PDB file of C-alpha atoms in Angstrom:
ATOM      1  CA  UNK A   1      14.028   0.840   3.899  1.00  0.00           C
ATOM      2  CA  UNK A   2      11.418  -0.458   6.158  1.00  0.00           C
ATOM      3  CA  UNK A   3      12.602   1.287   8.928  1.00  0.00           C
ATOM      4  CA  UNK A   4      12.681   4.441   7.344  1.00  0.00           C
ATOM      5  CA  UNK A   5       9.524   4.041   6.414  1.00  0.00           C
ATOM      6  CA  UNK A   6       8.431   2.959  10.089  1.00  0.00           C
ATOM      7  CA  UNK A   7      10.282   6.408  11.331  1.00  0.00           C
ATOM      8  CA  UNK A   8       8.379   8.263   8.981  1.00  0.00           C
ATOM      9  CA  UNK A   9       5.028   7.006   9.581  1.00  0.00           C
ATOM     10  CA  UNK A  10       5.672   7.461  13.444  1.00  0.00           C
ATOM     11  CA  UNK A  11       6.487  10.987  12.540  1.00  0.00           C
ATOM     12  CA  UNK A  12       3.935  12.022  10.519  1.00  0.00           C
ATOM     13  CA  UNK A  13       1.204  10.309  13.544  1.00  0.00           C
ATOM     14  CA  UNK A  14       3.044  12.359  15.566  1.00  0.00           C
ATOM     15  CA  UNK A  15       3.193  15.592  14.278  1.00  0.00           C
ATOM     16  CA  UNK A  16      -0.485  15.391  13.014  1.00  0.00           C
ATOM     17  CA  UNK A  17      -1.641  14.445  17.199  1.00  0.00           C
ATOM     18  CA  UNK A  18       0.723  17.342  18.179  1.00  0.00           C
ATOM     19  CA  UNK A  19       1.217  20.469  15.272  1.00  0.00           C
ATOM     20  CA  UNK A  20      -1.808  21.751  17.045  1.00  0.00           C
ATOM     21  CA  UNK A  21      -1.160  21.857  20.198  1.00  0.00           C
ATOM     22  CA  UNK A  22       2.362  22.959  19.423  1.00  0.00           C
ATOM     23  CA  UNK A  23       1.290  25.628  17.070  1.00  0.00           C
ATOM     24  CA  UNK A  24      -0.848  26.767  19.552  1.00  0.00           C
ATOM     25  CA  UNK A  25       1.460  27.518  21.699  1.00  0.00           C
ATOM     26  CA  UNK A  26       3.770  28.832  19.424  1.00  0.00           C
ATOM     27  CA  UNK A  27       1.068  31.725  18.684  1.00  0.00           C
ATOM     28  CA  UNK A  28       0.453  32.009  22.651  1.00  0.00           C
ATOM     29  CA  UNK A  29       4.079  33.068  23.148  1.00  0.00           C
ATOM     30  CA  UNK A  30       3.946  36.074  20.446  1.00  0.00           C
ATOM     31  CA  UNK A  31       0.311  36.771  21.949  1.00  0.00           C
ATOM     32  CA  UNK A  32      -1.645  35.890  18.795  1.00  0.00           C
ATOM     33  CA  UNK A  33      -5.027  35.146  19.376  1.00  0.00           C
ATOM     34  CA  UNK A  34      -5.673  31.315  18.543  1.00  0.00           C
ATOM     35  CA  UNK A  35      -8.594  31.728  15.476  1.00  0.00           C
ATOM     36  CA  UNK A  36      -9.730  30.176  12.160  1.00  0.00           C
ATOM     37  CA  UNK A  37      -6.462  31.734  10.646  1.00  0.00           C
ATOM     38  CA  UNK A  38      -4.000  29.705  13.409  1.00  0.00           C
ATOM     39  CA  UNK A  39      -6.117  26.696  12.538  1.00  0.00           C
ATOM     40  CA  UNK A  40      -6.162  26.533   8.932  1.00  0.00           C
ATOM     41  CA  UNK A  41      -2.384  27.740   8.888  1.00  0.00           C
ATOM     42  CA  UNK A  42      -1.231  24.940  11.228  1.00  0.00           C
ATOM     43  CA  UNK A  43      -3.215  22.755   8.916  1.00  0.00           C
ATOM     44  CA  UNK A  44      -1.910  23.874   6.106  1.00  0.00           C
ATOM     45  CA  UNK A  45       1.883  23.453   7.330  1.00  0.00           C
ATOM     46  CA  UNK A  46       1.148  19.600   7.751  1.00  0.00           C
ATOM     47  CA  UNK A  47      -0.633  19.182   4.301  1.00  0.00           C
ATOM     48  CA  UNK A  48       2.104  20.690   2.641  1.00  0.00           C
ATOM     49  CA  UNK A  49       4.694  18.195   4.958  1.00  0.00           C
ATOM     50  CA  UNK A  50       2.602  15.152   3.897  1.00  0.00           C
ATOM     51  CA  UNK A  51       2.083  15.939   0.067  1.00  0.00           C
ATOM     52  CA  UNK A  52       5.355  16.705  -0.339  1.00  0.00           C
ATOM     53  CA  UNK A  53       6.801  13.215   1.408  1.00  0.00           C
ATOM     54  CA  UNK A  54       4.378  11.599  -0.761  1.00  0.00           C
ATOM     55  CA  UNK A  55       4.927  13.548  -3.865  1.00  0.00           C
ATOM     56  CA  UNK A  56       6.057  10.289  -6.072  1.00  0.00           C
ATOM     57  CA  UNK A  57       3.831   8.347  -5.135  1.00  0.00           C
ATOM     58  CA  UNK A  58       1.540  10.685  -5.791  1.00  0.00           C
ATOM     59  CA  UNK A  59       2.467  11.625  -9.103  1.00  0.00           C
ATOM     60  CA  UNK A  60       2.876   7.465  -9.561  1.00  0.00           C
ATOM     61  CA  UNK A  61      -0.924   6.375  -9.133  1.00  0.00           C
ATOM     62  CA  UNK A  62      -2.222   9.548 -11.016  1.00  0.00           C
ATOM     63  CA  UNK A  63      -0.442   8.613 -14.031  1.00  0.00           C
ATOM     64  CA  UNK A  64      -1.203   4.895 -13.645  1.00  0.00           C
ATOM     65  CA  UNK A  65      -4.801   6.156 -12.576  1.00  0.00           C
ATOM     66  CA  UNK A  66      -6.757   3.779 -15.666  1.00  0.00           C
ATOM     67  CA  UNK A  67     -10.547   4.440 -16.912  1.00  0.00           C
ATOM     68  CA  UNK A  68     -11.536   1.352 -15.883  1.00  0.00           C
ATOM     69  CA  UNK A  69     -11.380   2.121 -12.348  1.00  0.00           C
ATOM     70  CA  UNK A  70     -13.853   4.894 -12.805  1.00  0.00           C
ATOM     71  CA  UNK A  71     -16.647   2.446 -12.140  1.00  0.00           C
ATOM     72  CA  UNK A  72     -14.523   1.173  -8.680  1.00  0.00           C
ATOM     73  CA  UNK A  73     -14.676   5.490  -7.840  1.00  0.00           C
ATOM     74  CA  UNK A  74     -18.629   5.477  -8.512  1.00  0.00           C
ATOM     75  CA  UNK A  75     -19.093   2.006  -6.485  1.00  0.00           C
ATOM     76  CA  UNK A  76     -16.997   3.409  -3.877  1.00  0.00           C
ATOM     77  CA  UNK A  77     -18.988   6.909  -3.782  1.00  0.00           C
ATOM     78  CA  UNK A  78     -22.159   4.772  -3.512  1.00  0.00           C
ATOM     79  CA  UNK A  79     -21.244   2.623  -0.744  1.00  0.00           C
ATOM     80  CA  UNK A  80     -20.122   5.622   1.446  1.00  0.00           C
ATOM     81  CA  UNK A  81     -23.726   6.967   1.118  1.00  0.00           C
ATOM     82  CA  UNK A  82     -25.459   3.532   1.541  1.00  0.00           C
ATOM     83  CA  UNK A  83     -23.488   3.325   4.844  1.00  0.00           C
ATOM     84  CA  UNK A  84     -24.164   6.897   5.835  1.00  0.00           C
ATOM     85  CA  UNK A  85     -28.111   5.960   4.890  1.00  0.00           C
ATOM     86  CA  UNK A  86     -27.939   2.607   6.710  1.00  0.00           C
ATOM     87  CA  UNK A  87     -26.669   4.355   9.774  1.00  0.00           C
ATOM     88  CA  UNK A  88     -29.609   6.747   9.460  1.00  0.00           C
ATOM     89  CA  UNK A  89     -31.921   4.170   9.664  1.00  0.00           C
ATOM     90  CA  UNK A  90     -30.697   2.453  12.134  1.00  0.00           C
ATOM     91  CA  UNK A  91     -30.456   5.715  14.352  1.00  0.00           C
ATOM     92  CA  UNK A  92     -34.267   5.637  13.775  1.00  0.00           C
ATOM     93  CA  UNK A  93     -34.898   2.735  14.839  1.00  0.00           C
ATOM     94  CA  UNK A  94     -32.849   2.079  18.302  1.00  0.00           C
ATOM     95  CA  UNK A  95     -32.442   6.508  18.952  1.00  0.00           C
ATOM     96  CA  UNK A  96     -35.618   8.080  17.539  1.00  0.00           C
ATOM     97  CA  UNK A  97     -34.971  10.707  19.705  1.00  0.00           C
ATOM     98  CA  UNK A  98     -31.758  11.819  17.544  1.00  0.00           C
ATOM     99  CA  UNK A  99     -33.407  12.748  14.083  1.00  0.00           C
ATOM    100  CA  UNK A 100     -31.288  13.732  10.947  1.00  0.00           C
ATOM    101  CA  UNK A 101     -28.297  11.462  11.830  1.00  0.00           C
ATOM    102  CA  UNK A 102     -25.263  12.569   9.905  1.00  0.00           C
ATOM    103  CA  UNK A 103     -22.457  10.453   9.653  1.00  0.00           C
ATOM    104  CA  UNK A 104     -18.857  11.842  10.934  1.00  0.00           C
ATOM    105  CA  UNK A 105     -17.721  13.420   7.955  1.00  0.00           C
ATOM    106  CA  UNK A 106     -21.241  15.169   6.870  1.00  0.00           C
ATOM    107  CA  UNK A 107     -21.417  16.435  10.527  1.00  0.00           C
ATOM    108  CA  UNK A 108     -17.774  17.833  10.557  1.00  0.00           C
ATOM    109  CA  UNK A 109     -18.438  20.003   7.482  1.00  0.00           C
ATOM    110  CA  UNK A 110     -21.531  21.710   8.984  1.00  0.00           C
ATOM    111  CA  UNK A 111     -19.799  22.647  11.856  1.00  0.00           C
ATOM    112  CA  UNK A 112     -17.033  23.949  10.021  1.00  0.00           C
ATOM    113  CA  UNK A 113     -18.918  25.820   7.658  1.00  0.00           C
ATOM    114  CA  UNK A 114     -20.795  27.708  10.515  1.00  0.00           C
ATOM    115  CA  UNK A 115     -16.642  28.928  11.259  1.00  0.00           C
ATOM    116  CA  UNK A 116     -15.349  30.014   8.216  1.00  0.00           C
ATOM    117  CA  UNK A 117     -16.263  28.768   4.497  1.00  0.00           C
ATOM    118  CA  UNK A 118     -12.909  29.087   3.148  1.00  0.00           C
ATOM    119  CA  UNK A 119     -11.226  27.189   5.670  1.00  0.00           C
ATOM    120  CA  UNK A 120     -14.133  23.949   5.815  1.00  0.00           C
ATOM    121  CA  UNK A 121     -13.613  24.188   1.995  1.00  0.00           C
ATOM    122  CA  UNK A 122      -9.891  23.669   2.516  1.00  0.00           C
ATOM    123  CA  UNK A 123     -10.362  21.178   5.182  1.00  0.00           C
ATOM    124  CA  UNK A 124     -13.003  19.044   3.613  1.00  0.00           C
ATOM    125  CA  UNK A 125     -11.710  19.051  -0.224  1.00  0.00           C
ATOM    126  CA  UNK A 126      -8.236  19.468  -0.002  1.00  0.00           C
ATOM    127  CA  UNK A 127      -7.021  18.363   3.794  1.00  0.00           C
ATOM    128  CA  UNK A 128      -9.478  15.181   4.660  1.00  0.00           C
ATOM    129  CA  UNK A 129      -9.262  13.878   1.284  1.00  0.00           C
ATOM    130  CA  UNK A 130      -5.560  14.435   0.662  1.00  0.00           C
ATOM    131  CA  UNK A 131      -3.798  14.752   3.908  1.00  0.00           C
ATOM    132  CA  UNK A 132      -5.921  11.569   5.565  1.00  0.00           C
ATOM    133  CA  UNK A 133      -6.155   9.481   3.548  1.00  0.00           C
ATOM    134  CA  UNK A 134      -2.237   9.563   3.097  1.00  0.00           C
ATOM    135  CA  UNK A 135      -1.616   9.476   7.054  1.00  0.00           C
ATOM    136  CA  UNK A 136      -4.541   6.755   7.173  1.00  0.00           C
ATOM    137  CA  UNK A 137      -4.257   4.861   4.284  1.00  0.00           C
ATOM    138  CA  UNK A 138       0.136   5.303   2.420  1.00  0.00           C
ATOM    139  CA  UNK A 139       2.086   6.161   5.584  1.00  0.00           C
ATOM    140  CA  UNK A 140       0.525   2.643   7.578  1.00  0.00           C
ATOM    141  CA  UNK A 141       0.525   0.384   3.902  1.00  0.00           C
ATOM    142  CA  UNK A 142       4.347   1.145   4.173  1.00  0.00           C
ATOM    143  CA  UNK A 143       4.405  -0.858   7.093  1.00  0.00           C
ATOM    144  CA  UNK A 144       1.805  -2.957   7.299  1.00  0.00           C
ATOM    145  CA  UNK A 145       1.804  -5.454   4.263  1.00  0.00           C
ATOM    146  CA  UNK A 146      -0.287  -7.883   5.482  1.00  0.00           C
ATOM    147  CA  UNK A 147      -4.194  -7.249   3.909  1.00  0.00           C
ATOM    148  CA  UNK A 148      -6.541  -7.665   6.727  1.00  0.00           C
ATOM    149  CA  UNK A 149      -4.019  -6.295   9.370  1.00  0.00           C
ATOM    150  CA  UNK A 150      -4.048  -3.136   7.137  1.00  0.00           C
ATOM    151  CA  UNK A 151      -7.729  -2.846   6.789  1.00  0.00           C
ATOM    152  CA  UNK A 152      -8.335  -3.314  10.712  1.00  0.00           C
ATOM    153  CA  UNK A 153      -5.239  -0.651  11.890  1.00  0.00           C
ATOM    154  CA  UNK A 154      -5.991   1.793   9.551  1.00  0.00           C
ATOM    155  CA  UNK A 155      -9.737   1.378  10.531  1.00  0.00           C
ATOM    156  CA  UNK A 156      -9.239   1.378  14.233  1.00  0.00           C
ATOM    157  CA  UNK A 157      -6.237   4.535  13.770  1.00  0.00           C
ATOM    158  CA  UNK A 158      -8.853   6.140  12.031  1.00  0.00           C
ATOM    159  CA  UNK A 159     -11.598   5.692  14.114  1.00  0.00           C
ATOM    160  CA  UNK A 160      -9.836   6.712  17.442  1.00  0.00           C
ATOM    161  CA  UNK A 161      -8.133   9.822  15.771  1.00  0.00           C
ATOM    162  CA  UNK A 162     -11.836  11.061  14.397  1.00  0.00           C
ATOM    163  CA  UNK A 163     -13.443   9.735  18.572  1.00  0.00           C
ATOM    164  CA  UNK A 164     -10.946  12.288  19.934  1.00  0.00           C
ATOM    165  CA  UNK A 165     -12.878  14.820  18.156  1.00  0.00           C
ATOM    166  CA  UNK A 166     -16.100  14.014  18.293  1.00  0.00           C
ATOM    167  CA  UNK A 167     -18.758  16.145  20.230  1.00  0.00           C
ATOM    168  CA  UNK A 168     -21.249  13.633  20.531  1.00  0.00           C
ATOM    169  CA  UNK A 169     -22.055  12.026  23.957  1.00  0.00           C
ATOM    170  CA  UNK A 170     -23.013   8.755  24.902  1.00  0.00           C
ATOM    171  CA  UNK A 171     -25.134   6.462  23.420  1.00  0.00           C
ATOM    172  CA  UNK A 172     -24.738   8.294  20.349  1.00  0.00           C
ATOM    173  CA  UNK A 173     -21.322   8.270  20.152  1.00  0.00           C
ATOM    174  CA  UNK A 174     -21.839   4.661  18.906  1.00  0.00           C
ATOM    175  CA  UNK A 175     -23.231   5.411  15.899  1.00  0.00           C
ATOM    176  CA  UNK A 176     -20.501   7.868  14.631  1.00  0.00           C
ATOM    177  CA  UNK A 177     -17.926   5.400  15.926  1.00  0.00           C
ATOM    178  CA  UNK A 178     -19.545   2.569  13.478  1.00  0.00           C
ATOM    179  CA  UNK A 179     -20.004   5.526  10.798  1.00  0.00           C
ATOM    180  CA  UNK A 180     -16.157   6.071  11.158  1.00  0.00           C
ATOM    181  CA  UNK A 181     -14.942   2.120  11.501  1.00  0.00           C
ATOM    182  CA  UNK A 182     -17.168   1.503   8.235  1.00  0.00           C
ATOM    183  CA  UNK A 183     -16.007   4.552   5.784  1.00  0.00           C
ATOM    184  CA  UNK A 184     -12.567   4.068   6.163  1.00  0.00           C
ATOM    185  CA  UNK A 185     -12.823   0.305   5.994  1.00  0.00           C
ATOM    186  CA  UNK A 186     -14.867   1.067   2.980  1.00  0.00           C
ATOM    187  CA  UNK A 187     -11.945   3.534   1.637  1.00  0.00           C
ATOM    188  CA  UNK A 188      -9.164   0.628   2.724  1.00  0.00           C
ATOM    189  CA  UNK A 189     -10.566  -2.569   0.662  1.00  0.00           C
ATOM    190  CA  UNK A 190     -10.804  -0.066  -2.508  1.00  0.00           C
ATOM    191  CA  UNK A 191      -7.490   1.218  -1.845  1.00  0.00           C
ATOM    192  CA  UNK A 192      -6.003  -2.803  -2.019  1.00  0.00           C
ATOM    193  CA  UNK A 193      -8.424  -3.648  -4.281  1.00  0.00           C
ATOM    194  CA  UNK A 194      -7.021  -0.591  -6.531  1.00  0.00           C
ATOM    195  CA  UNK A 195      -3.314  -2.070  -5.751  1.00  0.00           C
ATOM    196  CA  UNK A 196      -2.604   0.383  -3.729  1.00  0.00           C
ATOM    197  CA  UNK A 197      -3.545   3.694  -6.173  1.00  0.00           C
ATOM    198  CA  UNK A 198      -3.816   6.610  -3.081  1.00  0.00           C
ATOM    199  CA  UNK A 199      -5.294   8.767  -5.908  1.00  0.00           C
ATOM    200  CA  UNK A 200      -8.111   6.709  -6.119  1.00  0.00           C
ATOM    201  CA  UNK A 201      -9.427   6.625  -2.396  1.00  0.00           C
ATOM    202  CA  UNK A 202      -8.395  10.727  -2.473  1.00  0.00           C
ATOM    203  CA  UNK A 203     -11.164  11.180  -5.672  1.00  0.00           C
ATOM    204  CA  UNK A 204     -13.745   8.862  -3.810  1.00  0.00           C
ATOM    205  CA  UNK A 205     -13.636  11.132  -0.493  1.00  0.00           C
ATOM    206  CA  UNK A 206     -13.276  14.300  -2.521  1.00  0.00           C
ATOM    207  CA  UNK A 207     -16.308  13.453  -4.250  1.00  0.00           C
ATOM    208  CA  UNK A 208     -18.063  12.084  -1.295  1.00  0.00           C
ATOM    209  CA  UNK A 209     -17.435  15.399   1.192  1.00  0.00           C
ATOM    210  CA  UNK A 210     -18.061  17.184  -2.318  1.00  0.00           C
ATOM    211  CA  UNK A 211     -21.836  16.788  -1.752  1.00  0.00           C
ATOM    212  CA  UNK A 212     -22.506  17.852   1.178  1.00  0.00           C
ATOM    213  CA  UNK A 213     -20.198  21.042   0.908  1.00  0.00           C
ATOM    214  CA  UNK A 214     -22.269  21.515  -2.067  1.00  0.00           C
ATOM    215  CA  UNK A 215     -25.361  21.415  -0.523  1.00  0.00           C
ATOM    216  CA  UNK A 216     -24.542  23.363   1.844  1.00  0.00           C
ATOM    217  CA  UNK A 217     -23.498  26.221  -0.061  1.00  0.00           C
ATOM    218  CA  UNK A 218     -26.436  26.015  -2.152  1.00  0.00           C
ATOM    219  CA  UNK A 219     -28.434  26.326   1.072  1.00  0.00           C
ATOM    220  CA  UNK A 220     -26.667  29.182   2.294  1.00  0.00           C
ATOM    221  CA  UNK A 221     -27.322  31.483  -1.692  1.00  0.00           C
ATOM    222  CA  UNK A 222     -30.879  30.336  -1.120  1.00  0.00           C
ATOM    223  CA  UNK A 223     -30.606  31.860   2.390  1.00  0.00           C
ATOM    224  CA  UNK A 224     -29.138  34.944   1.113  1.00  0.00           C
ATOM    225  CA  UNK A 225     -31.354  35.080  -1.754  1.00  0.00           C
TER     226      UNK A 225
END
């Protein structure tokens, strides 16, 4: 068993560095233009690979999901913005040059908004959530039992996957690095606190990218309006 579980989470690291690139070509060869649609379909294909490996466990910690840990989803929905406000501040004080700081996951959904608004409200409520926090979070816990070992891996995996992406240049690039290391370190301690309930950390993120998606679209009816 723990083999199969270290095959799987090698596979699923994998094919979430490469479906991209691989789908990319794929849609090269038959001379389709590489869009939003490409993107959001490649996406999609590896959300519904994920979600389906982790269906039982899925279905496991929503029905063991208890209403006392509502107050653990609220804490953990307040410390994501006290980071993201700490960071902020801090940006301030040592870049006052860089004004507005937005941490790594409020930044990705503006720039995928100003794409296409069905496929940022795919990737930000359904795919980060869901899809992460599964790769990040269920697919290393099967193979990494030890407490603090999980917390740091799935911090650092986390972290270097989300650096990749980043369009931020130096010294900046510190602060969404931090912004990163701290959220899903954040999202790992609830996630062992919770023993382990996935559904948990999904509901905290959902809520947490919730707001600014929210915001956003509010901003853009006012716009239209």
């Amino acid at each position: 068993m723990k083999y199969k579980n270290l095959i799987k989470t090698i596979f699923l690291f994998l094919f979430y560095l490469l479906y991209t690139l691989v789908f990319n070509k794929i849609f090269s060869f038959f001379n389709i233009n590489i869009n939003t649609a490409t993107m959001f379909l490649s996406d999609l294909i590896f959300f519904l690979v994920i979600v389906y490996l982790y269906r039982e466990k899925i279905q496991n910690d929503l029905t063991h999901l208890k209403e006392n840990q509502l107050k653990m989803i609220f804490i953990g929905v307040i410390l994501l913005f006290l980071i993201n406000l700490c960071l902020g501040m801090m940006t301030d004080i040592f870049f006052p040059s860089l004004s507005n700081f937005n941490d790594g996951n409020s930044s990705s959904v503006i720039q995928l908004f100003s794409a296409s608004y069905l496929y940022s409200l795919f990737k930000t409520l359904l795919f980060a959530p869901i899809a992460e926090e599964l790769l990040f979070k269920e697919s290393i816990r099967d193979v990494v039992k030890n407490d603090i070992v999980f917390v740091i891996t799935s911090s650092i995996l986390y972290t270097t996957m989300n650096f990749f992406y980043s369009t931020i240049q130096f010294p900046y690039i510190w602060m969404d690095i931090i912004g990163y290391f701290l959220f899903s370190m954040v999202l790992s301690i609830i996630y062992l606190k919770s023993k382990d309930n996935i559904v948990m950390v999904m509901i905290i993120k959902f809520l947490y990218n919730l707001i600014p998606t929210f915001i956003l679209i509010i901003s853009m009816i006012a716009g239209v309006i």
